[in-house]
Each structure stands twice: as C-alpha cells, then as structure tokens.
Amino acid sequence: MQANNNFETVLLKYTNNKSYLTHQELISLKSQFDSEQAFFDALLKWVSEYAIAPVSQFKVAALAIEGGGEGRLFFGANLEFSHQALSLVVHAEQSAIHNALLHGVDAIEKLVINASPCGYCRQFINEIQLDKQPLINVHGVEKTIQQYLPDAFGPSDLDNQAPLFSQSLTPCSDLNKYVKQSYAPYSGNFSACQIQNVNGHKYFGVYLENAAYSPSLSPLQAALNQVQLHNRESGLQGISEIVIKQTKGKANQIGVANAVVMSLGSNVKVTIEEV
Ligand SMILES: [Zn+2]
C-alpha cells in the first residue's frame, strides 16, 4: 500500500514549529504503510526537504529514534552556508543527534539515514557512550558503528570517562543552563547559543565536541539547525537575534560565529558573552 495523500498533510500538522514526532504520532503515521522500512523511506524523503544545501544540492535526512523514554522520532537534515568554508556545514546525522540530545533523549536506539554515513559522521557517532550507540539503518540494512568504523579513535583514547549521552540534558528555555549542559570534555569551552526570530520564537544549540576535534558541532551551527528543523517553509529567514555564551578563558566560538553570521546578512544582531 502506498501512503495516502493524507501522509504529508498530517505531517505538516504534527510538525508546526516542532522538530520531532511523538510516539503516538509516529505510530499513527506508520500505520499508513505496509512495512516499517516503507514508512522510514517516505519520512526520509519528506525530512530531506528541510535540508539547506546551496553548495552540494545533496539533501541528506536522518531520523533518530529514541530508545525507551517517550519513544519519539527526531529529524535531522544537512545545513550548508553559501560562500563559507565547507567545514562549517552541519551533517544530517549531527543534526538528528543534537536534536534528540537537546530534547532530553537518554539514548538513541536507531539512526535511519537516506545515504551511507560519511567518515566525518561515523566519527561524530562514535563519540556516543558505548552502551548507547544507535543501530544505523541505511536503505533497510542495519549495522553498528563498530562495523562502520573499525579500530576507531574515540573518547577513551583521551581518557574521557563521560562520553556523549552519558548524561541526558534537561530541556529548558534558559541559555545559561544550556551552557552548563553542553559537551566540552576536551577544551573546557562550555557554550550554547540562543536564536530568536521575528515571531519571538527561541531556539537553542549546545556545543558538542568530538575526540577527533574536527567533527565538533559549534553551538551556533546547532542552534541554526534547530531554526531550520522548526521552520520547514521559511528556513533560516526571519532570524533577529543571536546570543552565544561561552566559558571565560576558554573561548573559541567567535571566529566560527562571525563566519556563519556573515552568510546570514547584516540585519542580525549578534552578542557573544563569556561567563
Ligand atoms: Zn556526514
């Protein structure tokens, strides 16, 4: 059975300024399909339209399914910036993992992707605590991160005893609390970002570091990605204010913030504070 036309209409209703599906919504939508994979494929196609990919034109979607807890399904999509270094892009897998973490998810059971994870994302996923690492589903074939990344370099190589997801975040609307809950075991630069749009909605992003450093997700990239995942039609348009807070003496977010903000246009007010 093909999904009926109702699928997209219902999805649009479920995702009004919301970047995930509740378990009930997931069950309801899945019931329109003959198999779970058919549901995943249809949903990946729909979520890929959140992608902003002016450089590659390659739209990647990822679905992070919460293990235990509330059984929610979190969206992820790639984000590229025109006329900026390619290293500033957010990959769909990073997007889905940050989205889940930000909403208090304790563990991701399964990560469903519409393309094989790139090396950068394999390294990012490897940052997750061993007993909480998700099964990775690509076109219905499921593998562990150890299969995708054998002989990996990870948190234990840097004596990090508390890898990603060893603690779940408490969702809130307080930037200072997000700074404290960010993941910076290597640099100590705990940092988070708050973005407000012209409608008064606030979006947050927390810094997520990586043992291999380069795949780290900056708080500004993470918060911009949240704006994108909450606003399917308008994307990053309508941003009015950006605030980044970071640990005094360990600051390293200014350069990346300035580079990203330049690509958004000049009407955005940016404040960077050290706490
Ligand atoms: Zn990737």
PDB file of C-alpha atoms and ligand atoms in Angstrom:
ATOM      1  CA  MET A   1       0.000   0.000   0.000  1.00  0.00           C
ATOM      2  CA  GLN A   2       1.244   3.440  -0.844  1.00  0.00           C
ATOM      3  CA  ALA A   3       0.978   6.202   1.682  1.00  0.00           C
ATOM      4  CA  ASN A   4      -2.181   8.112   1.001  1.00  0.00           C
ATOM      5  CA  ASN A   5      -2.189  11.833   0.374  1.00  0.00           C
ATOM      6  CA  ASN A   6      -3.030  12.255   3.995  1.00  0.00           C
ATOM      7  CA  PHE A   7       0.598  11.482   4.976  1.00  0.00           C
ATOM      8  CA  GLU A   8       2.060  14.886   4.137  1.00  0.00           C
ATOM      9  CA  THR A   9      -0.971  16.795   5.382  1.00  0.00           C
ATOM     10  CA  VAL A  10      -0.806  15.052   8.751  1.00  0.00           C
ATOM     11  CA  LEU A  11       2.983  15.515   8.956  1.00  0.00           C
ATOM     12  CA  LEU A  12       2.633  19.244   8.349  1.00  0.00           C
ATOM     13  CA  LYS A  13       0.110  19.433  11.183  1.00  0.00           C
ATOM     14  CA  TYR A  14       2.328  17.422  13.555  1.00  0.00           C
ATOM     15  CA  THR A  15       5.450  19.470  12.846  1.00  0.00           C
ATOM     16  CA  ASN A  16       4.244  23.035  13.189  1.00  0.00           C
ATOM     17  CA  ASN A  17       7.266  24.662  14.908  1.00  0.00           C
ATOM     18  CA  LYS A  18       8.294  21.197  16.202  1.00  0.00           C
ATOM     19  CA  SER A  19      11.329  19.140  15.141  1.00  0.00           C
ATOM     20  CA  TYR A  20      10.180  15.639  16.053  1.00  0.00           C
ATOM     21  CA  LEU A  21       7.245  13.225  16.186  1.00  0.00           C
ATOM     22  CA  THR A  22       5.783  11.967  19.441  1.00  0.00           C
ATOM     23  CA  HIS A  23       5.463   8.205  19.778  1.00  0.00           C
ATOM     24  CA  GLN A  24       1.701   8.425  19.170  1.00  0.00           C
ATOM     25  CA  GLU A  25       2.230  10.483  16.025  1.00  0.00           C
ATOM     26  CA  LEU A  26       4.874   8.003  14.844  1.00  0.00           C
ATOM     27  CA  ILE A  27       2.530   5.028  15.375  1.00  0.00           C
ATOM     28  CA  SER A  28      -0.334   6.801  13.632  1.00  0.00           C
ATOM     29  CA  LEU A  29       1.757   7.677  10.549  1.00  0.00           C
ATOM     30  CA  LYS A  30       3.423   4.263  10.383  1.00  0.00           C
ATOM     31  CA  SER A  31       0.003   2.583  10.239  1.00  0.00           C
ATOM     32  CA  GLN A  32      -0.426   4.060   6.742  1.00  0.00           C
ATOM     33  CA  PHE A  33       2.349   1.764   5.425  1.00  0.00           C
ATOM     34  CA  ASP A  34       2.765  -1.969   4.888  1.00  0.00           C
ATOM     35  CA  SER A  35       6.250  -2.078   6.375  1.00  0.00           C
ATOM     36  CA  GLU A  36       8.379  -0.068   8.761  1.00  0.00           C
ATOM     37  CA  GLN A  37      11.006   0.497   6.053  1.00  0.00           C
ATOM     38  CA  ALA A  38       8.397   1.890   3.647  1.00  0.00           C
ATOM     39  CA  PHE A  39       7.434   4.339   6.386  1.00  0.00           C
ATOM     40  CA  PHE A  40      11.095   5.263   7.005  1.00  0.00           C
ATOM     41  CA  ASP A  41      11.685   5.797   3.275  1.00  0.00           C
ATOM     42  CA  ALA A  42       8.663   8.075   2.918  1.00  0.00           C
ATOM     43  CA  LEU A  43       9.568  10.014   6.040  1.00  0.00           C
ATOM     44  CA  LEU A  44      13.230  10.391   4.983  1.00  0.00           C
ATOM     45  CA  LYS A  45      12.079  11.823   1.674  1.00  0.00           C
ATOM     46  CA  TRP A  46       9.860  14.309   3.487  1.00  0.00           C
ATOM     47  CA  VAL A  47      12.530  15.249   6.077  1.00  0.00           C
ATOM     48  CA  SER A  48      15.159  15.724   3.343  1.00  0.00           C
ATOM     49  CA  GLU A  49      13.175  18.803   2.272  1.00  0.00           C
ATOM     50  CA  TYR A  50      14.337  20.517   5.472  1.00  0.00           C
ATOM     51  CA  ALA A  51      17.885  20.404   4.100  1.00  0.00           C
ATOM     52  CA  ILE A  52      19.519  23.675   3.062  1.00  0.00           C
ATOM     53  CA  ALA A  53      22.183  22.616   0.582  1.00  0.00           C
ATOM     54  CA  PRO A  54      23.041  25.548  -1.733  1.00  0.00           C
ATOM     55  CA  VAL A  55      26.549  24.191  -2.367  1.00  0.00           C
ATOM     56  CA  SER A  56      26.131  20.435  -2.844  1.00  0.00           C
ATOM     57  CA  GLN A  57      22.426  20.301  -3.772  1.00  0.00           C
ATOM     58  CA  PHE A  58      22.626  16.943  -1.933  1.00  0.00           C
ATOM     59  CA  LYS A  59      19.815  16.704   0.601  1.00  0.00           C
ATOM     60  CA  VAL A  60      20.502  14.336   3.467  1.00  0.00           C
ATOM     61  CA  ALA A  61      17.904  13.249   6.037  1.00  0.00           C
ATOM     62  CA  ALA A  62      18.387  11.359   9.285  1.00  0.00           C
ATOM     63  CA  LEU A  63      15.847  10.043  11.795  1.00  0.00           C
ATOM     64  CA  ALA A  64      16.926   9.459  15.412  1.00  0.00           C
ATOM     65  CA  ILE A  65      14.555   7.120  17.215  1.00  0.00           C
ATOM     66  CA  GLU A  66      14.531   7.428  20.983  1.00  0.00           C
ATOM     67  CA  GLY A  67      15.254   4.206  22.876  1.00  0.00           C
ATOM     68  CA  GLY A  68      12.932   3.733  25.833  1.00  0.00           C
ATOM     69  CA  GLY A  69      11.774   7.034  27.277  1.00  0.00           C
ATOM     70  CA  GLU A  70       8.958   8.585  25.276  1.00  0.00           C
ATOM     71  CA  GLY A  71       9.815   6.747  22.032  1.00  0.00           C
ATOM     72  CA  ARG A  72       9.960   9.938  19.993  1.00  0.00           C
ATOM     73  CA  LEU A  73      11.465  10.306  16.500  1.00  0.00           C
ATOM     74  CA  PHE A  74      13.772  13.270  15.866  1.00  0.00           C
ATOM     75  CA  PHE A  75      14.516  14.806  12.487  1.00  0.00           C
ATOM     76  CA  GLY A  76      17.911  15.723  11.108  1.00  0.00           C
ATOM     77  CA  ALA A  77      18.875  17.486   7.880  1.00  0.00           C
ATOM     78  CA  ASN A  78      22.060  18.983   6.465  1.00  0.00           C
ATOM     79  CA  LEU A  79      22.811  22.700   6.525  1.00  0.00           C
ATOM     80  CA  GLU A  80      25.305  24.414   4.228  1.00  0.00           C
ATOM     81  CA  PHE A  81      26.241  28.086   4.027  1.00  0.00           C
ATOM     82  CA  SER A  82      26.854  29.890   0.758  1.00  0.00           C
ATOM     83  CA  HIS A  83      30.268  31.484   0.323  1.00  0.00           C
ATOM     84  CA  GLN A  84      31.698  29.990   3.524  1.00  0.00           C
ATOM     85  CA  ALA A  85      34.215  27.264   4.278  1.00  0.00           C
ATOM     86  CA  LEU A  86      32.756  23.807   3.720  1.00  0.00           C
ATOM     87  CA  SER A  87      33.916  22.847   7.228  1.00  0.00           C
ATOM     88  CA  LEU A  88      31.033  24.939   8.626  1.00  0.00           C
ATOM     89  CA  VAL A  89      28.334  22.604   7.304  1.00  0.00           C
ATOM     90  CA  VAL A  90      26.093  20.610   9.632  1.00  0.00           C
ATOM     91  CA  HIS A  91      25.608  16.992   8.576  1.00  0.00           C
ATOM     92  CA  ALA A  92      22.177  15.362   8.886  1.00  0.00           C
ATOM     93  CA  GLU A  93      23.427  12.785  11.399  1.00  0.00           C
ATOM     94  CA  GLN A  94      24.871  15.536  13.630  1.00  0.00           C
ATOM     95  CA  SER A  95      21.594  17.403  13.241  1.00  0.00           C
ATOM     96  CA  ALA A  96      19.435  14.449  14.360  1.00  0.00           C
ATOM     97  CA  ILE A  97      21.727  13.543  17.272  1.00  0.00           C
ATOM     98  CA  HIS A  98      21.838  17.138  18.559  1.00  0.00           C
ATOM     99  CA  ASN A  99      18.075  17.469  18.087  1.00  0.00           C
ATOM    100  CA  ALA A 100      17.480  14.358  20.209  1.00  0.00           C
ATOM    101  CA  LEU A 101      20.002  15.343  22.872  1.00  0.00           C
ATOM    102  CA  LEU A 102      18.568  18.856  23.169  1.00  0.00           C
ATOM    103  CA  HIS A 103      15.115  17.391  23.851  1.00  0.00           C
ATOM    104  CA  GLY A 104      16.344  15.288  26.771  1.00  0.00           C
ATOM    105  CA  VAL A 105      16.754  11.940  25.000  1.00  0.00           C
ATOM    106  CA  ASP A 106      18.738   9.454  27.103  1.00  0.00           C
ATOM    107  CA  ALA A 107      19.694   7.122  24.239  1.00  0.00           C
ATOM    108  CA  ILE A 108      19.065   6.793  20.501  1.00  0.00           C
ATOM    109  CA  GLU A 109      18.010   3.272  19.587  1.00  0.00           C
ATOM    110  CA  LYS A 110      18.203   3.625  15.843  1.00  0.00           C
ATOM    111  CA  LEU A 111      19.546   6.177  13.385  1.00  0.00           C
ATOM    112  CA  VAL A 112      17.901   5.905   9.963  1.00  0.00           C
ATOM    113  CA  ILE A 113      19.698   7.718   7.120  1.00  0.00           C
ATOM    114  CA  ASN A 114      18.979   8.137   3.406  1.00  0.00           C
ATOM    115  CA  ALA A 115      22.669   7.714   2.488  1.00  0.00           C
ATOM    116  CA  SER A 116      25.670   5.928   3.947  1.00  0.00           C
ATOM    117  CA  PRO A 117      27.213   7.988   6.788  1.00  0.00           C
ATOM    118  CA  CYS A 118      30.363   9.831   5.701  1.00  0.00           C
ATOM    119  CA  GLY A 119      33.611   9.366   7.618  1.00  0.00           C
ATOM    120  CA  TYR A 120      33.072  12.624   9.497  1.00  0.00           C
ATOM    121  CA  CYS A 121      29.662  11.424  10.757  1.00  0.00           C
ATOM    122  CA  ARG A 122      30.992   7.980  11.683  1.00  0.00           C
ATOM    123  CA  GLN A 123      33.493   9.777  13.912  1.00  0.00           C
ATOM    124  CA  PHE A 124      30.739  12.011  15.343  1.00  0.00           C
ATOM    125  CA  ILE A 125      28.521   8.985  16.140  1.00  0.00           C
ATOM    126  CA  ASN A 126      31.494   7.206  17.724  1.00  0.00           C
ATOM    127  CA  GLU A 127      31.526   9.910  20.424  1.00  0.00           C
ATOM    128  CA  ILE A 128      28.359   8.358  21.903  1.00  0.00           C
ATOM    129  CA  GLN A 129      28.793   6.221  25.003  1.00  0.00           C
ATOM    130  CA  LEU A 130      29.362   2.590  24.004  1.00  0.00           C
ATOM    131  CA  ASP A 131      26.192   1.114  25.546  1.00  0.00           C
ATOM    132  CA  LYS A 132      24.049   3.843  23.990  1.00  0.00           C
ATOM    133  CA  GLN A 133      25.329   3.759  20.414  1.00  0.00           C
ATOM    134  CA  PRO A 134      22.481   3.507  17.899  1.00  0.00           C
ATOM    135  CA  LEU A 135      21.980   0.860  15.259  1.00  0.00           C
ATOM    136  CA  ILE A 136      22.437   2.561  11.882  1.00  0.00           C
ATOM    137  CA  ASN A 137      19.865   1.837   9.167  1.00  0.00           C
ATOM    138  CA  VAL A 138      20.694   2.736   5.552  1.00  0.00           C
ATOM    139  CA  HIS A 139      18.157   1.553   2.950  1.00  0.00           C
ATOM    140  CA  GLY A 140      16.974  -1.158   5.363  1.00  0.00           C
ATOM    141  CA  VAL A 141      20.440  -2.599   6.079  1.00  0.00           C
ATOM    142  CA  GLU A 142      21.333  -2.231   9.751  1.00  0.00           C
ATOM    143  CA  LYS A 143      24.896  -2.055  11.089  1.00  0.00           C
ATOM    144  CA  THR A 144      26.647  -0.974  14.264  1.00  0.00           C
ATOM    145  CA  ILE A 145      29.043   1.957  14.398  1.00  0.00           C
ATOM    146  CA  GLN A 146      31.841  -0.580  15.040  1.00  0.00           C
ATOM    147  CA  GLN A 147      31.066  -2.110  11.647  1.00  0.00           C
ATOM    148  CA  TYR A 148      31.165   1.321  10.013  1.00  0.00           C
ATOM    149  CA  LEU A 149      34.265   2.464  11.911  1.00  0.00           C
ATOM    150  CA  PRO A 150      36.567  -0.382  12.984  1.00  0.00           C
ATOM    151  CA  ASP A 151      39.702   0.381  15.033  1.00  0.00           C
ATOM    152  CA  ALA A 152      38.210   3.755  15.929  1.00  0.00           C
ATOM    153  CA  PHE A 153      39.820   6.607  17.812  1.00  0.00           C
ATOM    154  CA  GLY A 154      37.350   7.747  20.452  1.00  0.00           C
ATOM    155  CA  PRO A 155      36.707   9.271  23.886  1.00  0.00           C
ATOM    156  CA  SER A 156      38.550   6.516  25.767  1.00  0.00           C
ATOM    157  CA  ASP A 157      41.765   7.345  23.882  1.00  0.00           C
ATOM    158  CA  LEU A 158      41.677  10.757  25.567  1.00  0.00           C
ATOM    159  CA  ASP A 159      40.681   9.297  28.954  1.00  0.00           C
ATOM    160  CA  ASN A 160      37.193  10.749  28.675  1.00  0.00           C
ATOM    161  CA  GLN A 161      35.102   8.687  31.088  1.00  0.00           C
ATOM    162  CA  ALA A 162      31.856  10.537  30.342  1.00  0.00           C
ATOM    163  CA  PRO A 163      31.231  10.405  26.567  1.00  0.00           C
ATOM    164  CA  LEU A 164      28.262  11.865  24.720  1.00  0.00           C
ATOM    165  CA  PHE A 165      24.882  10.709  26.137  1.00  0.00           C
ATOM    166  CA  SER A 166      26.453   9.624  29.442  1.00  0.00           C
ATOM    167  CA  GLN A 167      24.216  12.386  30.798  1.00  0.00           C
ATOM    168  CA  SER A 168      20.912  13.463  29.322  1.00  0.00           C
ATOM    169  CA  LEU A 169      20.066  17.157  29.066  1.00  0.00           C
ATOM    170  CA  THR A 170      17.163  18.828  30.808  1.00  0.00           C
ATOM    171  CA  PRO A 171      15.251  20.871  28.220  1.00  0.00           C
ATOM    172  CA  CYS A 172      14.605  24.445  29.339  1.00  0.00           C
ATOM    173  CA  SER A 173      14.443  27.976  27.983  1.00  0.00           C
ATOM    174  CA  ASP A 174      17.480  29.298  29.849  1.00  0.00           C
ATOM    175  CA  LEU A 175      20.673  29.805  27.855  1.00  0.00           C
ATOM    176  CA  ASN A 176      22.873  29.692  30.967  1.00  0.00           C
ATOM    177  CA  LYS A 177      21.532  26.240  31.818  1.00  0.00           C
ATOM    178  CA  TYR A 178      22.297  25.038  28.303  1.00  0.00           C
ATOM    179  CA  VAL A 179      25.866  26.348  28.603  1.00  0.00           C
ATOM    180  CA  LYS A 180      26.288  24.174  31.712  1.00  0.00           C
ATOM    181  CA  GLN A 181      24.795  21.179  29.893  1.00  0.00           C
ATOM    182  CA  SER A 182      26.954  21.471  26.780  1.00  0.00           C
ATOM    183  CA  TYR A 183      29.548  18.809  25.981  1.00  0.00           C
ATOM    184  CA  ALA A 184      33.108  20.148  26.045  1.00  0.00           C
ATOM    185  CA  PRO A 185      35.243  17.452  27.710  1.00  0.00           C
ATOM    186  CA  TYR A 186      38.359  18.283  25.683  1.00  0.00           C
ATOM    187  CA  SER A 187      38.570  22.087  25.502  1.00  0.00           C
ATOM    188  CA  GLY A 188      36.512  23.002  28.577  1.00  0.00           C
ATOM    189  CA  ASN A 189      34.786  25.689  26.477  1.00  0.00           C
ATOM    190  CA  PHE A 190      31.229  25.009  27.621  1.00  0.00           C
ATOM    191  CA  SER A 191      28.994  27.013  25.320  1.00  0.00           C
ATOM    192  CA  ALA A 192      25.490  27.357  23.961  1.00  0.00           C
ATOM    193  CA  CYS A 193      23.567  29.595  21.590  1.00  0.00           C
ATOM    194  CA  GLN A 194      20.113  31.140  21.617  1.00  0.00           C
ATOM    195  CA  ILE A 195      18.469  32.415  18.453  1.00  0.00           C
ATOM    196  CA  GLN A 196      15.313  34.467  18.370  1.00  0.00           C
ATOM    197  CA  ASN A 197      13.274  35.048  15.237  1.00  0.00           C
ATOM    198  CA  VAL A 198      10.953  37.870  14.302  1.00  0.00           C
ATOM    199  CA  ASN A 199       7.980  35.879  15.620  1.00  0.00           C
ATOM    200  CA  GLY A 200       9.560  35.772  19.081  1.00  0.00           C
ATOM    201  CA  HIS A 201      10.314  32.047  18.976  1.00  0.00           C
ATOM    202  CA  LYS A 202      13.551  30.985  20.665  1.00  0.00           C
ATOM    203  CA  TYR A 203      15.827  28.159  19.522  1.00  0.00           C
ATOM    204  CA  PHE A 204      18.836  26.709  21.299  1.00  0.00           C
ATOM    205  CA  GLY A 205      22.001  24.862  20.359  1.00  0.00           C
ATOM    206  CA  VAL A 206      24.630  23.296  22.599  1.00  0.00           C
ATOM    207  CA  TYR A 207      28.277  22.728  21.776  1.00  0.00           C
ATOM    208  CA  LEU A 208      29.087  19.052  21.113  1.00  0.00           C
ATOM    209  CA  GLU A 209      32.799  18.258  20.954  1.00  0.00           C
ATOM    210  CA  ASN A 210      34.497  15.257  19.438  1.00  0.00           C
ATOM    211  CA  ALA A 211      37.614  13.318  20.420  1.00  0.00           C
ATOM    212  CA  ALA A 212      38.907  13.887  16.895  1.00  0.00           C
ATOM    213  CA  TYR A 213      38.114  17.629  17.302  1.00  0.00           C
ATOM    214  CA  SER A 214      37.173  18.448  13.696  1.00  0.00           C
ATOM    215  CA  PRO A 215      33.659  16.881  13.694  1.00  0.00           C
ATOM    216  CA  SER A 216      32.683  19.015  16.748  1.00  0.00           C
ATOM    217  CA  LEU A 217      29.367  20.846  16.339  1.00  0.00           C
ATOM    218  CA  SER A 218      29.501  24.520  17.345  1.00  0.00           C
ATOM    219  CA  PRO A 219      26.580  25.942  19.359  1.00  0.00           C
ATOM    220  CA  LEU A 220      25.733  28.456  16.626  1.00  0.00           C
ATOM    221  CA  GLN A 221      25.640  25.788  13.913  1.00  0.00           C
ATOM    222  CA  ALA A 222      23.495  23.649  16.228  1.00  0.00           C
ATOM    223  CA  ALA A 223      21.035  26.464  17.000  1.00  0.00           C
ATOM    224  CA  LEU A 224      20.747  27.493  13.332  1.00  0.00           C
ATOM    225  CA  ASN A 225      19.968  23.879  12.533  1.00  0.00           C
ATOM    226  CA  GLN A 226      17.188  23.963  15.148  1.00  0.00           C
ATOM    227  CA  VAL A 227      15.705  27.032  13.426  1.00  0.00           C
ATOM    228  CA  GLN A 228      15.811  25.110  10.148  1.00  0.00           C
ATOM    229  CA  LEU A 229      14.156  21.991  11.637  1.00  0.00           C
ATOM    230  CA  HIS A 230      11.334  24.044  13.186  1.00  0.00           C
ATOM    231  CA  ASN A 231      10.583  26.141  10.112  1.00  0.00           C
ATOM    232  CA  ARG A 232      10.112  23.933   7.075  1.00  0.00           C
ATOM    233  CA  GLU A 233       8.973  26.722   4.771  1.00  0.00           C
ATOM    234  CA  SER A 234      10.980  29.739   5.900  1.00  0.00           C
ATOM    235  CA  GLY A 235      14.270  28.008   6.851  1.00  0.00           C
ATOM    236  CA  LEU A 236      16.748  30.497   8.308  1.00  0.00           C
ATOM    237  CA  GLN A 237      14.781  33.576   7.234  1.00  0.00           C
ATOM    238  CA  GLY A 238      13.465  35.860   9.964  1.00  0.00           C
ATOM    239  CA  ILE A 239      16.307  35.490  12.469  1.00  0.00           C
ATOM    240  CA  SER A 240      16.525  38.691  14.522  1.00  0.00           C
ATOM    241  CA  GLU A 241      18.966  37.990  17.342  1.00  0.00           C
ATOM    242  CA  ILE A 242      21.772  35.555  18.159  1.00  0.00           C
ATOM    243  CA  VAL A 243      23.345  35.206  21.613  1.00  0.00           C
ATOM    244  CA  ILE A 244      26.311  32.919  22.250  1.00  0.00           C
ATOM    245  CA  LYS A 245      27.612  32.306  25.758  1.00  0.00           C
ATOM    246  CA  GLN A 246      30.878  30.505  26.410  1.00  0.00           C
ATOM    247  CA  THR A 247      33.334  29.756  29.177  1.00  0.00           C
ATOM    248  CA  LYS A 248      35.612  32.673  30.029  1.00  0.00           C
ATOM    249  CA  GLY A 249      39.260  31.954  29.335  1.00  0.00           C
ATOM    250  CA  LYS A 250      38.450  29.004  27.067  1.00  0.00           C
ATOM    251  CA  ALA A 251      36.625  30.957  24.386  1.00  0.00           C
ATOM    252  CA  ASN A 252      36.904  29.686  20.817  1.00  0.00           C
ATOM    253  CA  GLN A 253      33.496  30.380  19.247  1.00  0.00           C
ATOM    254  CA  ILE A 254      33.964  33.930  17.912  1.00  0.00           C
ATOM    255  CA  GLY A 255      35.653  33.055  14.622  1.00  0.00           C
ATOM    256  CA  VAL A 256      33.125  30.444  13.577  1.00  0.00           C
ATOM    257  CA  ALA A 257      30.247  32.689  14.685  1.00  0.00           C
ATOM    258  CA  ASN A 258      31.416  35.643  12.616  1.00  0.00           C
ATOM    259  CA  ALA A 259      31.924  33.468   9.557  1.00  0.00           C
ATOM    260  CA  VAL A 260      28.448  31.966   9.805  1.00  0.00           C
ATOM    261  CA  VAL A 261      26.688  35.241  10.578  1.00  0.00           C
ATOM    262  CA  MET A 262      28.272  36.926   7.550  1.00  0.00           C
ATOM    263  CA  SER A 263      26.424  34.487   5.342  1.00  0.00           C
ATOM    264  CA  LEU A 264      23.079  35.318   7.007  1.00  0.00           C
ATOM    265  CA  GLY A 265      23.145  39.011   6.119  1.00  0.00           C
ATOM    266  CA  SER A 266      23.733  42.157   8.114  1.00  0.00           C
ATOM    267  CA  ASN A 267      20.404  42.615   9.892  1.00  0.00           C
ATOM    268  CA  VAL A 268      21.100  40.032  12.554  1.00  0.00           C
ATOM    269  CA  LYS A 269      22.234  41.277  15.972  1.00  0.00           C
ATOM    270  CA  VAL A 270      24.937  39.028  17.412  1.00  0.00           C
ATOM    271  CA  THR A 271      26.069  39.051  21.033  1.00  0.00           C
ATOM    272  CA  ILE A 272      28.914  36.877  22.284  1.00  0.00           C
ATOM    273  CA  GLU A 273      29.334  36.735  26.065  1.00  0.00           C
ATOM    274  CA  GLU A 274      31.838  34.990  28.279  1.00  0.00           C
ATOM    275  CA  VAL A 275      30.528  33.508  31.513  1.00  0.00           C
TER     276      VAL A 275
HETATM  277 ZN    ZN B   1      28.273  13.181   7.232  1.00  0.00          ZN
END
